[in-house]
Coordinates of C-alpha atoms and ligand atoms in Angstrom, one line a residue:
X122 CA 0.0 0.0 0.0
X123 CA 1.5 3.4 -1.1
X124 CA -0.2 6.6 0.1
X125 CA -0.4 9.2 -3.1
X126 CA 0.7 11.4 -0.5
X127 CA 4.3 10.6 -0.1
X128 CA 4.6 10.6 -3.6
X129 CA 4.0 14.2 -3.4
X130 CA 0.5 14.4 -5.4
X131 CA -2.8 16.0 -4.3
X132 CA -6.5 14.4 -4.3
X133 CA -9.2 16.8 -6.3
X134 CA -10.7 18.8 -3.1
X135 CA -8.7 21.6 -2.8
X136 CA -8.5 22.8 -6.5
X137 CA -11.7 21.7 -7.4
X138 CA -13.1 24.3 -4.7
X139 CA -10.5 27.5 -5.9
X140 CA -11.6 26.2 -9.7
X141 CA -15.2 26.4 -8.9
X142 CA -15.2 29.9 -7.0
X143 CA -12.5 31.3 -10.0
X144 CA -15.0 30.3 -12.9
X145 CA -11.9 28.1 -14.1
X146 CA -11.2 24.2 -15.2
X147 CA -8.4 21.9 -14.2
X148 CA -7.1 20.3 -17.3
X149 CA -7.4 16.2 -17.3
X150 CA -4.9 15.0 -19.9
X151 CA -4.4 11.4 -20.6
X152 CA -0.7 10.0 -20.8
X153 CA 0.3 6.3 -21.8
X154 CA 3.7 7.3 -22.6
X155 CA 6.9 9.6 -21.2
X156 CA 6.4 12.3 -24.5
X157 CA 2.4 12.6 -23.5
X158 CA 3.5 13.1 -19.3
X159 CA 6.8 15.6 -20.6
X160 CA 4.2 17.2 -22.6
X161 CA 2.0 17.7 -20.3
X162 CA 4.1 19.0 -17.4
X163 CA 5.7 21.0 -19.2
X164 CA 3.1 23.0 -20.4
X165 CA 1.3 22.9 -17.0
X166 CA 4.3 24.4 -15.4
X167 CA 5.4 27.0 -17.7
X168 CA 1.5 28.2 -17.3
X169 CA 1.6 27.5 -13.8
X170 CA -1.3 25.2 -14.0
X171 CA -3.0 22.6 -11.5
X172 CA -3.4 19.6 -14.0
X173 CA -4.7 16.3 -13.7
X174 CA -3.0 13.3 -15.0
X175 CA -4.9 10.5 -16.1
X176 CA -4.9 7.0 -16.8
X177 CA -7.3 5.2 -18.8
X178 CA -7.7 1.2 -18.3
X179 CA -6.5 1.2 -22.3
X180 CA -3.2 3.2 -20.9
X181 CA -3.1 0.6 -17.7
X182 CA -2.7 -2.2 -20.6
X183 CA -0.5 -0.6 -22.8
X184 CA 2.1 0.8 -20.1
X185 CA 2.0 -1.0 -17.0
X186 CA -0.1 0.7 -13.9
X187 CA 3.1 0.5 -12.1
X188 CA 5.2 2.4 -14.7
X189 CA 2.8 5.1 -14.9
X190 CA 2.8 5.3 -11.3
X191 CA 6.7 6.2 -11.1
X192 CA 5.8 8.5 -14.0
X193 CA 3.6 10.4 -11.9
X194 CA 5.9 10.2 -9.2
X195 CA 8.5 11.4 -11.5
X196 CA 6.2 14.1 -12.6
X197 CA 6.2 15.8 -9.4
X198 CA 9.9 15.8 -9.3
X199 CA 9.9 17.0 -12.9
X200 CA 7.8 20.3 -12.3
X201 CA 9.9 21.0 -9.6
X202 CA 13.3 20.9 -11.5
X203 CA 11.1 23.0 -14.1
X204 CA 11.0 25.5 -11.5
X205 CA 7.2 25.1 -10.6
X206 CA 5.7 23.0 -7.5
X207 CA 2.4 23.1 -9.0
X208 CA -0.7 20.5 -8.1
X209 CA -0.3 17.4 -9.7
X210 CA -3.2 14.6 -9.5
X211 CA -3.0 10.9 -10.3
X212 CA -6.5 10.1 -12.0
X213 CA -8.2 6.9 -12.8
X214 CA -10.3 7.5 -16.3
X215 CA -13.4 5.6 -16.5
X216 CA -12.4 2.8 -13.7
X217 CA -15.5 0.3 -14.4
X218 CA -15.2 -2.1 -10.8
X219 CA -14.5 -1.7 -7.8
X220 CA -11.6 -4.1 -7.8
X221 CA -9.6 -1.8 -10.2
X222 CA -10.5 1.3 -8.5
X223 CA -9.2 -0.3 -5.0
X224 CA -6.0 -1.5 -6.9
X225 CA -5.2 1.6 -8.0
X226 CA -5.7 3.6 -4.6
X227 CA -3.7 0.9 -2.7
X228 CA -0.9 1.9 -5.2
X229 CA -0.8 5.4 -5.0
X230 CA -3.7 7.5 -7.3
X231 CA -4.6 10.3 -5.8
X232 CA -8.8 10.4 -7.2
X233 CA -10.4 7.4 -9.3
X234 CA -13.5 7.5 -11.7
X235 CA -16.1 5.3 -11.0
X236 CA -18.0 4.7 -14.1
X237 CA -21.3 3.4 -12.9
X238 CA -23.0 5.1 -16.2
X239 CA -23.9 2.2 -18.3
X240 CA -25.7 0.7 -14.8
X241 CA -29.3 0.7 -13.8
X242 CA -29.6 4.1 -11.6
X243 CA -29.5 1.8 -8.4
X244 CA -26.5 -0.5 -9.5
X245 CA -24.8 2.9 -9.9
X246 CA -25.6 4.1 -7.0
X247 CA -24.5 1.0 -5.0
X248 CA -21.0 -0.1 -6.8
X249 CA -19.9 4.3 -6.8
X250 CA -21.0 4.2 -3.0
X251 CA -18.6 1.2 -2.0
X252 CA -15.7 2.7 -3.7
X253 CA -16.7 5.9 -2.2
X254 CA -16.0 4.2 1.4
X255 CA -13.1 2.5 0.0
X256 CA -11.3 5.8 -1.2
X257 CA -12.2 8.1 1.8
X258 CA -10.8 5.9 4.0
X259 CA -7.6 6.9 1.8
X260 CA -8.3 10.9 1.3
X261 CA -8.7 10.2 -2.2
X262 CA -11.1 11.6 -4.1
X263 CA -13.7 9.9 -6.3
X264 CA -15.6 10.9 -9.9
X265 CA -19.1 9.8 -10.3
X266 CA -21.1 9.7 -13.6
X267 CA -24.3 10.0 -14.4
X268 CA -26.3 9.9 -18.3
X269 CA -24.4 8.0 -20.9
X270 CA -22.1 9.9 -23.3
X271 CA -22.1 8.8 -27.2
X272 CA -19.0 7.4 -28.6
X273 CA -16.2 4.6 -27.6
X274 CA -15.3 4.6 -23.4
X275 CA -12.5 2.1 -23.6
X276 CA -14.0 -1.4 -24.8
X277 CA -18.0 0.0 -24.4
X278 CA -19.4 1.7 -27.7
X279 CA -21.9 3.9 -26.7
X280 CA -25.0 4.4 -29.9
X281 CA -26.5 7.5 -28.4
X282 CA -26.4 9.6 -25.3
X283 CA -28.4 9.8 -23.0
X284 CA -28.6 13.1 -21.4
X285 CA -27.7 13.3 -17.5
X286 CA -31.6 13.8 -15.7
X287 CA -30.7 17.1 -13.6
X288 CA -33.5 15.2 -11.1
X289 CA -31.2 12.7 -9.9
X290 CA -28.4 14.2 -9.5
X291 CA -28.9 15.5 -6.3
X292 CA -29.7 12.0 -4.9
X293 CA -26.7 10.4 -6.7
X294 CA -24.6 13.2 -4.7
X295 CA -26.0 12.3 -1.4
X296 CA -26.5 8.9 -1.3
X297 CA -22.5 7.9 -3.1
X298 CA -21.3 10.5 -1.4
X299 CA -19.1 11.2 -4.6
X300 CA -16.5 14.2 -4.8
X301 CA -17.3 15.2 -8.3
X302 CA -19.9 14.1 -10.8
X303 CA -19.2 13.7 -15.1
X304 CA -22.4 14.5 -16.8
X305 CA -23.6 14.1 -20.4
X306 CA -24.6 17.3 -21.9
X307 CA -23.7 16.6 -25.5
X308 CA -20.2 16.0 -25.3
X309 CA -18.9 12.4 -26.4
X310 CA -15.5 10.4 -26.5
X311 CA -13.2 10.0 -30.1
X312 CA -12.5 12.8 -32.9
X313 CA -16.4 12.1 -34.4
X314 CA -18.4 13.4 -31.9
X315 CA -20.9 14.1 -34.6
X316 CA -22.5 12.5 -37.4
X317 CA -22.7 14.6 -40.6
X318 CA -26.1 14.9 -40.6
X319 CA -26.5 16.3 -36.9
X320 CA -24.6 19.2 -37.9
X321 CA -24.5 22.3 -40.7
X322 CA -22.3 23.0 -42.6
X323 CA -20.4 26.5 -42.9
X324 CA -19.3 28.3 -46.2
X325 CA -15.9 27.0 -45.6
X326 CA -17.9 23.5 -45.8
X327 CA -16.7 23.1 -42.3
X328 CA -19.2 20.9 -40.5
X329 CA -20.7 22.6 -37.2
X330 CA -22.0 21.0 -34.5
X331 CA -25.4 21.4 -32.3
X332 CA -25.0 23.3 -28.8
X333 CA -24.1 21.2 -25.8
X334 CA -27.2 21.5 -23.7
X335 CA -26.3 24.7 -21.3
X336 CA -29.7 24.4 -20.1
X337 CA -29.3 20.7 -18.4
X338 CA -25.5 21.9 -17.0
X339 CA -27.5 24.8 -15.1
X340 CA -30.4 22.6 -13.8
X341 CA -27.8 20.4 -12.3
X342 CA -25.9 23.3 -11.0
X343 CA -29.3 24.5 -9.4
X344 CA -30.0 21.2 -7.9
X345 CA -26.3 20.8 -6.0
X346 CA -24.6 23.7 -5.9
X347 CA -21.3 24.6 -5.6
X348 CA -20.8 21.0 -6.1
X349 CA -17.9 20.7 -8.9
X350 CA -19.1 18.8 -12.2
X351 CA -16.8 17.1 -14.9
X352 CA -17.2 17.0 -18.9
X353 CA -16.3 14.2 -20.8
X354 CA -15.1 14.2 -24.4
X355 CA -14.2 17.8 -24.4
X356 CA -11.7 17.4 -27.4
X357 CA -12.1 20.2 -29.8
X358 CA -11.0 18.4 -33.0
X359 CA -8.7 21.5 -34.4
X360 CA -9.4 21.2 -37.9
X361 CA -6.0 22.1 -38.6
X362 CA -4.7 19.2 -37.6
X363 CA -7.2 17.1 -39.0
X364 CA -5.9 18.7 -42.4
X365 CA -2.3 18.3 -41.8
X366 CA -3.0 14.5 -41.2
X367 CA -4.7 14.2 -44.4
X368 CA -2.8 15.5 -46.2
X369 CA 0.2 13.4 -45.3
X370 CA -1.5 10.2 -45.6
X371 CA -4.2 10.3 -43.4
X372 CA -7.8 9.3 -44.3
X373 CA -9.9 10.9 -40.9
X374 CA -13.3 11.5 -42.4
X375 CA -16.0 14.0 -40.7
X376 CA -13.7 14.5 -38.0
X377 CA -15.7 16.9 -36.1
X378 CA -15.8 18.4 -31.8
X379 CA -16.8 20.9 -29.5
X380 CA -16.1 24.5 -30.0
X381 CA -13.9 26.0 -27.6
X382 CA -16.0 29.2 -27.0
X383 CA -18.6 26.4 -25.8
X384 CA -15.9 25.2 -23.2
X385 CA -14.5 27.9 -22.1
X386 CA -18.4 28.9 -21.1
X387 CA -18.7 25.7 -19.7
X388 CA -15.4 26.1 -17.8
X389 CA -17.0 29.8 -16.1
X390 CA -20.0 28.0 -14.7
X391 CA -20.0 24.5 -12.1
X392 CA -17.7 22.6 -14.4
X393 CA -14.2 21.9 -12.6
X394 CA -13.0 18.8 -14.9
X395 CA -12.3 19.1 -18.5
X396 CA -11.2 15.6 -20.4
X397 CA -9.6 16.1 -23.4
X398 CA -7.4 13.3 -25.1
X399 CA -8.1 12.8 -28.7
X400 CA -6.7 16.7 -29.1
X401 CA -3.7 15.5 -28.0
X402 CA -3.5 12.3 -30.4
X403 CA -4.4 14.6 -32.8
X404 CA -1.4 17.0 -32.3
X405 CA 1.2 14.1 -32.2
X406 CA -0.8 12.2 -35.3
X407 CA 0.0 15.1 -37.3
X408 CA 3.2 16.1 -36.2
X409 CA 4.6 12.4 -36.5
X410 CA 3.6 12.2 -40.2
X411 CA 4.8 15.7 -41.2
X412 CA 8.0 14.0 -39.9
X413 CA 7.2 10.9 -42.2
X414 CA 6.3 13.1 -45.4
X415 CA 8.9 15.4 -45.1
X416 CA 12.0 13.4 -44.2
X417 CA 11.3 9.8 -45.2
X418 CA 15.1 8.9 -44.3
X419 CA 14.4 9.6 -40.4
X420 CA 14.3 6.6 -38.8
X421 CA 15.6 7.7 -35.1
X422 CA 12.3 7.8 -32.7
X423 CA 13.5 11.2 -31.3
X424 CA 13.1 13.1 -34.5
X425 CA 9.4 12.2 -34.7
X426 CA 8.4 12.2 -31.2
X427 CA 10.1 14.7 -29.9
X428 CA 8.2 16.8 -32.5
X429 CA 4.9 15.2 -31.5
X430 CA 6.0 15.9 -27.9
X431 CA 6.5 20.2 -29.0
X432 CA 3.2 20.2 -30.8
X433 CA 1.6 18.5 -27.9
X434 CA 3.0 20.9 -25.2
X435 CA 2.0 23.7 -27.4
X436 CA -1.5 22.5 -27.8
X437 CA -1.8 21.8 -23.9
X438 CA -0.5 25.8 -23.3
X439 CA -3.2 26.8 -25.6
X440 CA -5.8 24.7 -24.0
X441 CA -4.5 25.9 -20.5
X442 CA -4.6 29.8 -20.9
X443 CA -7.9 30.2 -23.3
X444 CA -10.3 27.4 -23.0
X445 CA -10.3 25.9 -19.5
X446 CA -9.0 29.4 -17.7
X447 CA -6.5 27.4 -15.1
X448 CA -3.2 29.6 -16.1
X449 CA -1.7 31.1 -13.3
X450 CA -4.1 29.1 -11.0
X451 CA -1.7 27.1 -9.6
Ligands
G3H627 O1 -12.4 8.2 -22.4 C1 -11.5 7.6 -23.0 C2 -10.1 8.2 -23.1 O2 -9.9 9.0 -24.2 C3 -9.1 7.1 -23.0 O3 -9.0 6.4 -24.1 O4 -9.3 4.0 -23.4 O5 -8.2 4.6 -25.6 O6 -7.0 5.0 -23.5 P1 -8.3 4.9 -24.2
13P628 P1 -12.0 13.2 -25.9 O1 -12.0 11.9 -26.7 O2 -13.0 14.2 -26.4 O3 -10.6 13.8 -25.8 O4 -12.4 12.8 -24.4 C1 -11.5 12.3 -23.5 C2 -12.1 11.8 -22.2 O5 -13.3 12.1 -21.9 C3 -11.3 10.9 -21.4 O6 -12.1 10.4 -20.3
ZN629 ZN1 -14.1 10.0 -20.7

């Protein structure tokens, strides 16, 4: 058993209350791999950001939970020799039992997810409540959600969303005794949030998505507040990127996400969590197979992912200072 504390990381309380009363987000970034956590940190410290790092169970199988734990131990020592002691959470994304949640609190996260969504309402209610115990009994902090967001959440593919009923989320709240709750407001996981036909179209031809539902996000503000809520699938899909991919190979079609003006709106009101990971494959997608186009010869890993590692850092100081509104918050 290894306490997140003496590994120098936080739990969610304490920066989820300054985000909420600054009208601010705390970045949630996945990482799998030492360019994504570089990236990251980086970035967070040169904007003097609280950030939250998080693991997925797809990043638990690819890299080893306990590797990514000495990353995130290594992170903290990181920002400091960057100059910058600033808030660094260890975050399991979308844990889906109990069993995992536990495993990774007994070896040093500092908050966990439980994902309860695709449960009946009372299942929910009863598996998020027995982590709950579990984690407070450690200070760590715990991530309800309820409503179902469209799109892939690791292995479960999601048809359609269903929109989080602002009348249970006060009873969720109470009765799990969660720390934070994700809602679905018309975000959803991947670079396709959208199909075609659910958006218009712009004179650039540039498809354009629906509003996320502002109006359910304030009726579950009303209902618990000052309670700090969490957005899923917050990626914007820059369209930049999308471009630069395809036209060095790539074939994303209808790639399409949520406006940043709409987060950065989101990020003013009860919303303290913002998730965004396919942004960040994006970046290093694109960077990678500029590297590929442009100097087919390069066959040394550093050449292409340390560039995916600079676009990545300068996608994550963007996201930092204008959309979520945590710069300087650290
Ligand atoms: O919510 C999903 C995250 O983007 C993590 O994705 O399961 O492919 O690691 P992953
Ligand atoms: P995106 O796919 O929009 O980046 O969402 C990531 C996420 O919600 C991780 O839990
Ligand atoms: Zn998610």
């Amino acid at each position: 058993m290894v306490s997140y504390k003496e590994l120098g990381l936080v739990n969610t309380r304490e920066i989820f209350k300054k985000a909420y009363d600054g009208g601010y987000a705390i970045p949630a970034f996945n990482f799998n791999n030492m360019e994504q956590m570089q990236a990251i940190i980086q970035a967070c410290v040169e904007k003097s950001s609280p950030v939250i790092l998080q693991v997925s169970s797809g990043a638990r199988k690819y890299a080893n939970q306990t590797l990514l734990r000495y990353m995130a131990q290594g992170a903290v020592e990181y920002a400091k020799e960057l100059g910058k002691n600033i808030p660094i959470v260890l975050h399991l994304d979308h844990g889906d039992t109990f069993e995992l949640c536990k495993s990774c609190i007994d070896m040093g996260f500092s908050s966990v997810m439980i994902d309860g969504s695709s449960h009946p309402y009372e299942e929910n209610i009863e598996l998020t409540r027995k982590v709950v115990e579990y984690a407070h009994q450690h200070d760590v902090t715990v991530e309800g959600e309820l409503g179902v967001l469209a799109g892939v959440e690791d292995d479960v593919v999601a048809e359609q969303s269903h929109y989080t009923d602002p009348a249970e989320v006060e009873d969720f709240v109470k009765r799990t005794g969660v720390d934070s709750l994700a809602i679905s407001i018309g975000t959803s996981h991947g670079a396709n949030k959208f199909k075609p036909e659910q958006c218009t179209r712009n004179e650039e031809g540039i498809l354009v998505p629906p509003e996320l539902r502002f109006d359910i996000l304030a009726e579950c503000e009303k209902r618990i507040p000052g309670f700090p809520i969490v957005l899923h699938g917050s990626s914007s899909v820059p369209q930049e990127y999308v471009k630069v991919i395809n036209t060095h190979g790539g074939a994303l079609k209808d790639a399409v996400g949520i406006p940043e003006e709409q987060l950065r709106r989101a990020a003013k009101s009860a919303v303290c969590k913002i998730n965004i990971d396919s942004d960040g494959r994006l970046a290093m997608t694109a960077a990678v197979r500029t590297v590929f186009t442009d100097k087919p010869a390069e066959f040394d890993p550093r050449k292409y992912l340390g560039p995916a590692r600079d676009e990545l850092k300068k996608l994550y100081m963007h996201k930092v200072e204008n959309v979520l509104g945590s710069a300087n918050q650290a």
